[in-house]
Tab-separated table of C-alpha atoms in Angstrom:
chain	number	residue	atom	x	y	z
A	1	UNK	CA	-0.369	-0.158	0.235
A	2	UNK	CA	1.466	4.056	-0.517
A	3	UNK	CA	0.198	6.832	-0.325
A	4	UNK	CA	2.161	8.696	-2.383
A	5	UNK	CA	-0.867	10.266	-4.183
A	6	UNK	CA	-2.365	12.867	-1.606
A	7	UNK	CA	-6.164	10.702	-1.722
A	8	UNK	CA	-6.057	8.943	1.371
A	9	UNK	CA	-8.506	5.787	0.778
A	10	UNK	CA	-11.916	5.680	2.096
A	11	UNK	CA	-10.057	2.716	4.416
A	12	UNK	CA	-8.229	2.904	7.625
A	13	UNK	CA	-5.987	0.823	8.420
A	14	UNK	CA	-6.218	-1.283	12.139
A	15	UNK	CA	-2.966	-1.346	13.826
A	16	UNK	CA	0.624	-0.837	12.382
A	17	UNK	CA	1.854	-0.970	9.386
A	18	UNK	CA	5.389	-1.592	10.854
A	19	UNK	CA	6.045	-4.581	13.513
A	20	UNK	CA	8.218	-2.953	16.560
A	21	UNK	CA	11.301	-3.587	14.574
A	22	UNK	CA	10.495	-1.461	11.660
A	23	UNK	CA	9.981	-3.603	9.177
A	24	UNK	CA	6.528	-4.398	6.957
A	25	UNK	CA	4.785	-7.421	6.962
A	26	UNK	CA	3.228	-8.555	4.194
A	27	UNK	CA	-0.531	-8.430	5.591
A	28	UNK	CA	-3.238	-5.849	6.730
A	29	UNK	CA	-5.619	-5.593	9.076
A	30	UNK	CA	-9.092	-3.683	8.826
A	31	UNK	CA	-11.566	-3.650	11.906
A	32	UNK	CA	-14.792	-0.966	11.935
A	33	UNK	CA	-13.514	-0.893	16.825
A	34	UNK	CA	-13.799	1.420	18.298
A	35	UNK	CA	-10.552	2.495	19.957
A	36	UNK	CA	-10.021	4.106	24.036
A	37	UNK	CA	-7.673	6.781	23.475
A	38	UNK	CA	-4.864	7.675	25.331
A	39	UNK	CA	-6.389	5.091	28.827
A	40	UNK	CA	-4.015	5.152	29.974
A	41	UNK	CA	-3.021	8.157	30.329
A	42	UNK	CA	0.282	8.526	28.440
A	43	UNK	CA	1.836	12.388	29.192
A	44	UNK	CA	4.439	11.595	26.389
A	45	UNK	CA	2.193	10.873	23.392
A	46	UNK	CA	-0.499	13.750	25.498
A	47	UNK	CA	2.034	16.008	25.351
A	48	UNK	CA	2.736	15.788	21.650
A	49	UNK	CA	-0.360	16.567	20.950
A	50	UNK	CA	-0.586	19.446	22.643
A	51	UNK	CA	2.322	20.650	20.341
A	52	UNK	CA	1.214	19.887	17.641
A	53	UNK	CA	-1.854	21.753	18.434
A	54	UNK	CA	0.237	24.728	19.001
A	55	UNK	CA	1.696	24.653	15.941
A	56	UNK	CA	-1.439	26.657	14.225
A	57	UNK	CA	-1.315	28.434	16.284
A	58	UNK	CA	1.667	29.678	16.581
A	59	UNK	CA	2.027	30.038	12.944
A	60	UNK	CA	-1.379	32.241	12.783
A	61	UNK	CA	-4.696	32.343	10.738
A	62	UNK	CA	-3.179	32.508	6.983
A	63	UNK	CA	-1.396	28.828	7.865
A	64	UNK	CA	-5.171	27.340	7.764
A	65	UNK	CA	-6.909	29.364	4.684
A	66	UNK	CA	-5.134	28.196	2.073
A	67	UNK	CA	-5.988	24.731	3.327
A	68	UNK	CA	-9.795	24.906	3.051
A	69	UNK	CA	-9.538	27.275	-0.084
A	70	UNK	CA	-12.816	29.089	0.860
A	71	UNK	CA	-14.753	25.883	1.551
A	72	UNK	CA	-16.911	26.996	5.053
A	73	UNK	CA	-18.095	23.957	5.731
A	74	UNK	CA	-14.257	22.780	5.468
A	75	UNK	CA	-13.111	25.750	7.279
A	76	UNK	CA	-15.264	24.655	10.125
A	77	UNK	CA	-13.849	21.146	10.703
A	78	UNK	CA	-10.622	22.483	10.330
A	79	UNK	CA	-10.999	24.780	13.279
A	80	UNK	CA	-13.086	21.982	15.221
A	81	UNK	CA	-10.324	19.403	14.547
A	82	UNK	CA	-7.739	21.728	15.674
A	83	UNK	CA	-8.764	21.904	18.917
A	84	UNK	CA	-6.253	21.755	21.374
A	85	UNK	CA	-6.918	17.370	22.687
A	86	UNK	CA	-8.261	15.881	25.330
A	87	UNK	CA	-6.317	13.343	27.328
A	88	UNK	CA	-8.709	10.946	27.131
A	89	UNK	CA	-10.089	11.458	23.192
A	90	UNK	CA	-9.500	11.227	20.202
A	91	UNK	CA	-11.064	13.663	17.221
A	92	UNK	CA	-11.441	12.169	13.673
A	93	UNK	CA	-11.869	14.051	10.624
A	94	UNK	CA	-13.786	13.522	7.362
A	95	UNK	CA	-12.370	12.098	4.054
A	96	UNK	CA	-12.777	15.316	2.500
A	97	UNK	CA	-10.180	17.033	4.840
A	98	UNK	CA	-7.695	14.148	5.166
A	99	UNK	CA	-7.450	14.525	1.436
A	100	UNK	CA	-7.218	18.754	1.726
A	101	UNK	CA	-4.762	18.467	5.114
A	102	UNK	CA	-3.067	15.577	2.212
A	103	UNK	CA	-2.539	17.601	-0.913
A	104	UNK	CA	-1.523	20.420	1.735
A	105	UNK	CA	1.149	18.408	3.333
A	106	UNK	CA	2.563	17.656	-0.012
A	107	UNK	CA	2.986	21.529	-1.345
A	108	UNK	CA	5.126	23.038	0.496
A	109	UNK	CA	6.700	25.114	-2.245
A	110	UNK	CA	2.778	26.755	-2.348
A	111	UNK	CA	2.195	27.601	0.961
A	112	UNK	CA	5.096	26.758	3.255
A	113	UNK	CA	3.188	27.718	6.612
A	114	UNK	CA	-0.330	26.044	5.432
A	115	UNK	CA	2.088	22.825	4.652
A	116	UNK	CA	3.830	22.453	8.409
A	117	UNK	CA	-0.356	22.956	9.904
A	118	UNK	CA	-1.196	20.977	7.344
A	119	UNK	CA	1.475	18.179	8.674
A	120	UNK	CA	1.305	18.681	11.812
A	121	UNK	CA	-2.732	17.411	12.203
A	122	UNK	CA	-2.419	14.278	10.156
A	123	UNK	CA	0.532	13.880	12.857
A	124	UNK	CA	-1.628	14.236	15.662
A	125	UNK	CA	-4.752	12.640	13.452
A	126	UNK	CA	-2.384	9.036	12.830
A	127	UNK	CA	-1.819	10.151	16.818
A	128	UNK	CA	-5.524	10.353	18.319
A	129	UNK	CA	-6.281	7.728	16.979
A	130	UNK	CA	-3.817	4.412	15.847
A	131	UNK	CA	-6.129	2.131	15.834
A	132	UNK	CA	-6.235	3.767	12.604
A	133	UNK	CA	-3.665	5.375	12.029
A	134	UNK	CA	-2.852	5.796	8.452
A	135	UNK	CA	1.214	5.550	7.380
A	136	UNK	CA	3.486	8.960	7.394
A	137	UNK	CA	7.213	7.179	6.247
A	138	UNK	CA	6.682	8.976	2.710
A	139	UNK	CA	5.689	12.791	3.865
A	140	UNK	CA	9.452	11.843	7.215
A	141	UNK	CA	10.743	10.482	3.439
A	142	UNK	CA	10.681	13.571	1.353
A	143	UNK	CA	9.614	16.316	3.827
A	144	UNK	CA	12.432	16.862	7.087
A	145	UNK	CA	14.129	18.770	5.582
A	146	UNK	CA	11.694	21.569	5.494
A	147	UNK	CA	10.490	20.507	8.606
A	148	UNK	CA	14.443	21.081	9.527
A	149	UNK	CA	13.734	24.980	8.847
A	150	UNK	CA	10.922	25.975	10.826
A	151	UNK	CA	10.765	28.147	13.695
A	152	UNK	CA	12.377	25.787	17.277
A	153	UNK	CA	8.697	25.274	18.567
A	154	UNK	CA	7.469	24.467	15.458
A	155	UNK	CA	10.295	22.193	13.912
A	156	UNK	CA	10.673	20.465	17.922
A	157	UNK	CA	6.265	19.241	17.753
A	158	UNK	CA	6.877	17.850	14.267
A	159	UNK	CA	9.473	16.097	15.235
A	160	UNK	CA	8.627	15.197	18.746
A	161	UNK	CA	5.139	13.483	16.115
A	162	UNK	CA	7.467	11.791	14.590
A	163	UNK	CA	8.800	10.262	17.566
A	164	UNK	CA	5.825	8.879	19.412
A	165	UNK	CA	4.433	7.601	16.064
A	166	UNK	CA	7.391	5.695	16.372
A	167	UNK	CA	7.213	4.809	19.444
A	168	UNK	CA	4.306	3.226	18.735
A	169	UNK	CA	5.314	1.489	15.853
A	170	UNK	CA	3.364	4.180	13.263
A	171	UNK	CA	6.664	4.361	11.475
A	172	UNK	CA	10.136	1.923	10.360
A	173	UNK	CA	13.026	3.006	12.661
A	174	UNK	CA	15.393	4.972	10.224
A	175	UNK	CA	12.640	7.520	10.104
A	176	UNK	CA	14.105	8.851	13.808
A	177	UNK	CA	14.484	13.047	14.289
A	178	UNK	CA	18.039	13.597	15.470
A	179	UNK	CA	18.619	15.022	19.286
A	180	UNK	CA	18.443	18.349	17.353
A	181	UNK	CA	15.511	17.613	16.122
A	182	UNK	CA	14.340	17.132	18.360
A	183	UNK	CA	14.556	20.052	21.366
A	184	UNK	CA	12.712	23.051	21.583
A	185	UNK	CA	15.614	24.302	23.514
A	186	UNK	CA	19.690	23.438	23.894
A	187	UNK	CA	20.581	23.068	27.541
A	188	UNK	CA	21.757	25.971	27.563
A	189	UNK	CA	19.376	27.703	26.657
A	190	UNK	CA	17.780	26.361	29.975
A	191	UNK	CA	20.201	26.682	31.832
A	192	UNK	CA	19.879	30.818	31.060
A	193	UNK	CA	15.926	31.044	32.380
A	194	UNK	CA	17.111	28.811	35.653
A	195	UNK	CA	19.800	30.636	36.508
A	196	UNK	CA	18.827	34.166	37.509
A	197	UNK	CA	15.788	32.523	39.571
A	198	UNK	CA	18.293	29.996	41.856
A	199	UNK	CA	20.920	33.331	41.813
A	200	UNK	CA	17.984	35.599	43.388
A	201	UNK	CA	17.811	33.627	46.854
A	202	UNK	CA	18.263	36.445	49.254
A	203	UNK	CA	20.316	35.669	53.570
A	204	UNK	CA	16.569	35.180	54.406
A	205	UNK	CA	15.765	32.371	52.289
A	206	UNK	CA	18.996	31.085	52.785
A	207	UNK	CA	18.655	30.749	56.328
A	208	UNK	CA	15.292	29.409	56.155
A	209	UNK	CA	16.124	26.693	53.594
A	210	UNK	CA	18.702	26.153	55.712
A	211	UNK	CA	17.359	24.415	58.483
A	212	UNK	CA	14.341	22.571	56.706
A	213	UNK	CA	15.665	19.538	57.781
A	214	UNK	CA	13.911	19.734	61.258
A	215	UNK	CA	16.895	22.320	62.140
A	216	UNK	CA	19.498	19.940	61.895
A	217	UNK	CA	22.742	20.283	60.579
A	218	UNK	CA	22.104	23.721	59.415
A	219	UNK	CA	25.505	25.758	59.462
A	220	UNK	CA	26.283	22.785	56.952
A	221	UNK	CA	23.749	23.641	55.001
A	222	UNK	CA	23.890	27.710	55.395
A	223	UNK	CA	27.797	27.596	54.456
A	224	UNK	CA	26.803	25.062	51.283
A	225	UNK	CA	23.607	27.676	50.415
A	226	UNK	CA	27.023	30.303	50.225
A	227	UNK	CA	29.418	28.396	48.333
A	228	UNK	CA	26.462	26.621	45.702
A	229	UNK	CA	25.021	30.560	45.186
A	230	UNK	CA	28.842	32.370	44.660
A	231	UNK	CA	29.634	29.622	42.190
A	232	UNK	CA	29.958	30.339	38.215
A	233	UNK	CA	28.460	27.358	37.467
A	234	UNK	CA	25.865	27.179	40.347
A	235	UNK	CA	25.975	22.877	40.427
A	236	UNK	CA	26.119	21.290	43.648
A	237	UNK	CA	29.695	19.737	44.356
A	238	UNK	CA	30.684	16.510	43.046
A	239	UNK	CA	29.490	13.115	44.802
A	240	UNK	CA	28.500	15.671	47.310
A	241	UNK	CA	24.139	13.790	47.819
A	242	UNK	CA	23.091	16.176	50.957
A	243	UNK	CA	25.644	19.225	51.736
A	244	UNK	CA	22.842	21.254	50.629
A	245	UNK	CA	21.384	19.196	48.550
A	246	UNK	CA	19.287	17.591	50.919
A	247	UNK	CA	17.194	21.128	52.401
A	248	UNK	CA	16.978	22.036	48.589
A	249	UNK	CA	15.202	19.374	47.617
A	250	UNK	CA	12.313	19.360	50.875
A	251	UNK	CA	12.262	23.466	50.336
A	252	UNK	CA	11.001	22.237	46.510
A	253	UNK	CA	8.155	20.285	47.087
A	254	UNK	CA	6.498	22.740	49.379
A	255	UNK	CA	5.674	26.375	46.836
A	256	UNK	CA	4.763	28.138	49.669
A	257	UNK	CA	8.168	27.445	51.883
A	258	UNK	CA	9.847	30.653	52.410
A	259	UNK	CA	12.638	30.146	49.368
A	260	UNK	CA	10.465	28.085	47.545
A	261	UNK	CA	11.267	29.589	44.293
A	262	UNK	CA	15.253	30.109	44.139
A	263	UNK	CA	15.047	25.995	45.377
A	264	UNK	CA	12.786	24.998	42.396
A	265	UNK	CA	14.854	26.409	40.084
A	266	UNK	CA	18.615	25.436	41.576
A	267	UNK	CA	16.552	21.677	41.578
A	268	UNK	CA	15.495	21.715	38.279
A	269	UNK	CA	19.654	23.358	37.082
A	270	UNK	CA	21.013	20.024	38.556
A	271	UNK	CA	18.117	17.788	36.173
A	272	UNK	CA	18.868	19.327	32.913
A	273	UNK	CA	22.770	18.733	33.862
A	274	UNK	CA	21.969	15.200	35.047
A	275	UNK	CA	19.174	13.837	32.868
A	276	UNK	CA	17.344	13.780	35.847
A	277	UNK	CA	18.768	10.744	37.225
A	278	UNK	CA	17.425	11.738	40.651
A	279	UNK	CA	13.255	11.297	39.827
A	280	UNK	CA	13.574	14.769	41.491
A	281	UNK	CA	11.622	16.693	38.309
A	282	UNK	CA	9.729	14.141	37.485
A	283	UNK	CA	8.559	13.642	41.570
A	284	UNK	CA	8.364	17.464	41.447
A	285	UNK	CA	6.246	17.730	38.567
A	286	UNK	CA	3.630	15.494	38.855
A	287	UNK	CA	2.371	16.918	43.156
A	288	UNK	CA	3.049	21.159	41.669
A	289	UNK	CA	2.415	21.269	37.841
A	290	UNK	CA	-1.313	23.478	38.529
A	291	UNK	CA	1.283	25.342	40.937
A	292	UNK	CA	3.319	25.484	38.032
A	293	UNK	CA	1.864	26.311	35.434
A	294	UNK	CA	-0.118	29.594	37.842
A	295	UNK	CA	3.134	31.144	38.010
A	296	UNK	CA	4.130	34.911	36.591
A	297	UNK	CA	5.156	34.703	33.498
A	298	UNK	CA	9.449	34.663	33.613
A	299	UNK	CA	9.191	31.783	36.822
A	300	UNK	CA	6.193	29.445	34.338
A	301	UNK	CA	8.649	29.804	31.464
A	302	UNK	CA	11.468	29.015	32.969
A	303	UNK	CA	10.472	25.611	35.030
A	304	UNK	CA	8.527	24.373	31.778
A	305	UNK	CA	11.400	25.538	29.533
A	306	UNK	CA	13.268	22.762	31.967
A	307	UNK	CA	10.467	20.291	32.054
A	308	UNK	CA	10.524	20.642	27.691
A	309	UNK	CA	13.916	19.698	28.123
A	310	UNK	CA	13.427	17.013	29.657
A	311	UNK	CA	10.435	15.804	27.749
A	312	UNK	CA	12.855	15.438	24.930
A	313	UNK	CA	15.795	14.563	25.852
A	314	UNK	CA	13.585	11.598	26.734
A	315	UNK	CA	13.598	11.803	30.149
A	316	UNK	CA	10.351	12.475	31.558
A	317	UNK	CA	7.608	10.834	31.489
A	318	UNK	CA	5.403	11.889	35.177
A	319	UNK	CA	2.377	8.603	35.392
A	320	UNK	CA	-0.790	10.401	36.443
A	321	UNK	CA	-3.147	7.595	37.374
A	322	UNK	CA	-5.609	9.762	38.296
A	323	UNK	CA	-6.008	11.102	34.207
A	324	UNK	CA	-9.868	11.863	34.040
A	325	UNK	CA	-9.587	14.456	36.155
A	326	UNK	CA	-8.152	16.945	33.452
A	327	UNK	CA	-9.815	18.041	31.019
A	328	UNK	CA	-9.112	21.842	28.267
A	329	UNK	CA	-9.181	23.608	31.402
A	330	UNK	CA	-7.160	21.410	33.995
A	331	UNK	CA	-4.110	21.057	31.680
A	332	UNK	CA	-1.092	19.196	32.551
A	333	UNK	CA	0.850	19.510	29.828
A	334	UNK	CA	3.765	21.849	28.912
A	335	UNK	CA	4.224	24.923	27.921
A	336	UNK	CA	6.469	25.835	25.417
A	337	UNK	CA	8.455	28.085	28.241
A	338	UNK	CA	8.506	32.038	25.808
């Protein structure tokens, strides 16, 4: 089966045209079964879907109108389809809309932004409806170079979308984005956003943070905090797991604690440098994601940029057993951090 023609066959493929080794089997299976979408909750796929949704918002209305070519009914359907994803359900599009999306997705020379939005919509449709996913491998083969020239948030959204398709065995293994393809920001940029917040810890906050371990070893923690804040790299001493890391972690888990904001920035600086080897960032996000989303813009952007760096480095996959409580007004996803 090939999808080289932008027209899409009237049936849909159930499961994957590729196995997890990236090989194409000789037969395809078909089903009319309705899939209970994204159950249990898959944070990484949900984040990818949310970022794909953001592509058209980033690019603006001019990236949407050329796809529908004046067809108001099609524009309404596309607008509904491009809504922010629900964590618990998928949204499918009609054959007519798929045809229009494919036409735009193979025509970067006609309207580049519409090409990017159409690609994001096709990936979104495949991820949200995985049992009926279309084969998008040839889009990767023919147009991955075009995706790499787009703005970093758009490029990362598309590349992480393709990566999730590969993860779900919906693309062959050789359709693999590079590590650089997947990053909205590199580590240095994330560090630069966190550092001013970390260095903002006041003497009064140092006193409170140093006493966070039930008042034990205050002087040792205080001295280590001063040394940390005055160091050029703002990094924990090598092989030192207690001073001041222990009190930094304790304070970062309690948002109302004095010194919480700079302590969290220090914790996230360590996490992006070590790819969260101690799972501190993942643990904190599971407990405090609502609080992070309500911070003033500079701190929210910096923290989300750090979490996003870990997510895009495949070092961040928080588990949410009560995923059913999420809705569009209760959004667990990470912002673009800008």
